[in-house]
Tab-separated table of C-alpha atoms in Angstrom:
chain	number	residue	atom	x	y	z
A	1	MET	CA	0.262	-0.016	-0.012
A	2	LYS	CA	2.755	2.531	0.823
A	3	VAL	CA	4.369	2.112	-2.798
A	4	LEU	CA	1.068	2.941	-4.649
A	5	VAL	CA	0.381	5.981	-2.088
A	6	GLY	CA	4.087	7.078	-3.285
A	7	ILE	CA	3.463	6.546	-6.964
A	8	ASN	CA	0.231	8.458	-6.677
A	9	LEU	CA	2.250	11.252	-5.166
A	10	ILE	CA	4.980	11.064	-7.753
A	11	SER	CA	2.632	11.134	-10.907
A	12	SER	CA	0.595	14.372	-9.830
A	13	PRO	CA	0.285	16.707	-12.551
A	14	LEU	CA	2.296	19.529	-10.442
A	15	LEU	CA	5.629	17.437	-11.085
A	16	ALA	CA	4.958	17.094	-14.884
A	17	GLY	CA	7.455	18.438	-16.959
A	18	ARG	CA	10.224	18.000	-14.118
A	19	ASP	CA	12.836	15.585	-13.715
A	20	GLN	CA	12.852	14.408	-9.846
A	21	LYS	CA	15.146	12.598	-7.690
A	22	ALA	CA	12.939	10.562	-5.141
A	23	PHE	CA	12.613	7.689	-2.580
A	24	ILE	CA	10.767	5.490	-1.187
A	25	ILE	CA	10.940	3.241	1.980
A	26	HIS	CA	10.397	-0.488	1.554
A	27	ASP	CA	11.647	-2.712	4.754
A	28	ASN	CA	12.957	-0.056	6.128
A	29	LEU	CA	15.673	0.606	3.235
A	30	LYS	CA	15.996	3.745	0.973
A	31	ARG	CA	15.183	3.205	-2.369
A	32	THR	CA	16.182	5.845	-4.636
A	33	PHE	CA	15.178	6.543	-8.089
A	34	ASN	CA	14.898	9.198	-10.937
A	35	ILE	CA	11.493	9.930	-12.511
A	36	HIS	CA	10.600	11.841	-15.931
A	37	ILE	CA	7.071	12.989	-16.237
A	38	SER	CA	6.083	14.619	-19.499
A	39	SER	CA	5.313	18.112	-19.422
A	40	PHE	CA	1.872	17.530	-21.017
A	41	TYR	CA	0.844	15.043	-18.551
A	42	ASP	CA	-2.130	16.849	-16.366
A	43	GLY	CA	-3.502	14.040	-14.311
A	44	SER	CA	-6.525	13.350	-16.222
A	45	ALA	CA	-5.913	9.592	-17.393
A	46	GLN	CA	-3.122	7.049	-15.963
A	47	LEU	CA	-0.154	6.505	-17.984
A	48	PRO	CA	1.936	3.097	-18.045
A	49	LEU	CA	5.414	3.237	-15.852
A	50	VAL	CA	8.405	1.544	-17.711
A	51	ILE	CA	11.497	1.219	-15.401
A	52	ALA	CA	14.955	1.353	-16.868
A	53	LEU	CA	17.302	-0.671	-14.969
A	54	HIS	CA	21.165	0.502	-15.015
A	55	GLY	CA	23.978	-1.752	-15.324
A	56	ARG	CA	26.385	-2.847	-12.688
A	57	GLY	CA	28.603	-0.242	-10.889
A	58	THR	CA	26.497	2.569	-12.203
A	59	THR	CA	23.167	4.145	-11.017
A	60	GLY	CA	19.614	5.478	-12.620
A	61	MET	CA	21.256	8.886	-13.244
A	62	SER	CA	24.033	7.307	-15.471
A	63	MET	CA	21.506	5.300	-17.379
A	64	ILE	CA	19.856	8.694	-17.989
A	65	LEU	CA	22.975	10.087	-19.238
A	66	LEU	CA	24.514	6.656	-21.397
A	67	THR	CA	21.155	6.769	-23.272
A	68	ARG	CA	21.367	10.780	-23.870
A	69	LYS	CA	18.084	11.200	-22.245
A	70	GLY	CA	16.392	8.720	-25.088
A	71	PHE	CA	13.911	7.200	-22.800
A	72	ASN	CA	12.717	10.594	-21.548
A	73	LYS	CA	12.007	11.792	-25.351
A	74	LEU	CA	10.298	8.288	-25.865
A	75	ALA	CA	8.143	8.906	-22.706
A	76	ASP	CA	7.229	12.438	-23.843
A	77	LYS	CA	6.308	11.248	-27.558
A	78	ASP	CA	4.524	8.121	-26.564
A	79	GLY	CA	3.168	9.023	-23.209
A	80	PHE	CA	4.220	7.236	-20.417
A	81	ILE	CA	6.402	7.681	-17.267
A	82	ILE	CA	9.929	6.799	-17.190
A	83	VAL	CA	11.721	5.604	-13.773
A	84	TYR	CA	15.444	4.734	-13.241
A	85	PRO	CA	15.842	3.053	-10.163
A	86	ASP	CA	19.243	3.049	-8.091
A	87	GLY	CA	20.464	-0.424	-7.027
A	88	ILE	CA	21.635	-1.497	-3.537
A	89	GLU	CA	25.580	-0.457	-3.745
A	90	LEU	CA	25.138	0.086	-7.286
A	91	ASN	CA	24.120	-3.609	-7.508
A	92	TRP	CA	20.847	-5.422	-8.447
A	93	ASN	CA	19.891	-8.513	-6.468
A	94	ASP	CA	19.788	-10.338	-9.782
A	95	GLY	CA	19.573	-14.181	-9.108
A	96	ARG	CA	23.432	-14.762	-9.429
A	97	MET	CA	24.355	-17.045	-6.906
A	98	ASP	CA	27.652	-15.605	-5.764
A	99	GLU	CA	28.935	-14.351	-2.190
A	100	GLU	CA	28.647	-10.941	-3.252
A	101	ALA	CA	24.926	-10.983	-4.206
A	102	ASN	CA	23.899	-13.240	-1.205
A	103	ASP	CA	25.355	-10.612	0.990
A	104	ARG	CA	23.577	-7.548	-0.735
A	105	ALA	CA	20.268	-9.944	-0.088
A	106	GLN	CA	20.619	-10.367	3.545
A	107	ARG	CA	20.872	-6.679	4.158
């Protein structure tokens, strides 16, 4: 429920046209992300949400820079919200069975 409330606040028309750095707290862990909401968004309709995951050792902001804001441009053109989450310690718990991944999963 907390996540849905957070997303409802994030998708407010007041934030349209602005790139934001935001966070949610889940299981006492602060999860940060960048979000782009098109300037045409007026809050009258629901928009799809696309999540762009960065590579290992980088951040959501680095994904924005790597793509030269390409996903932001597509979001403006095709009408969706784009979110670039930051992995924990620059990584994702992606199912690899190595000691480092297990350590991150237990935090």
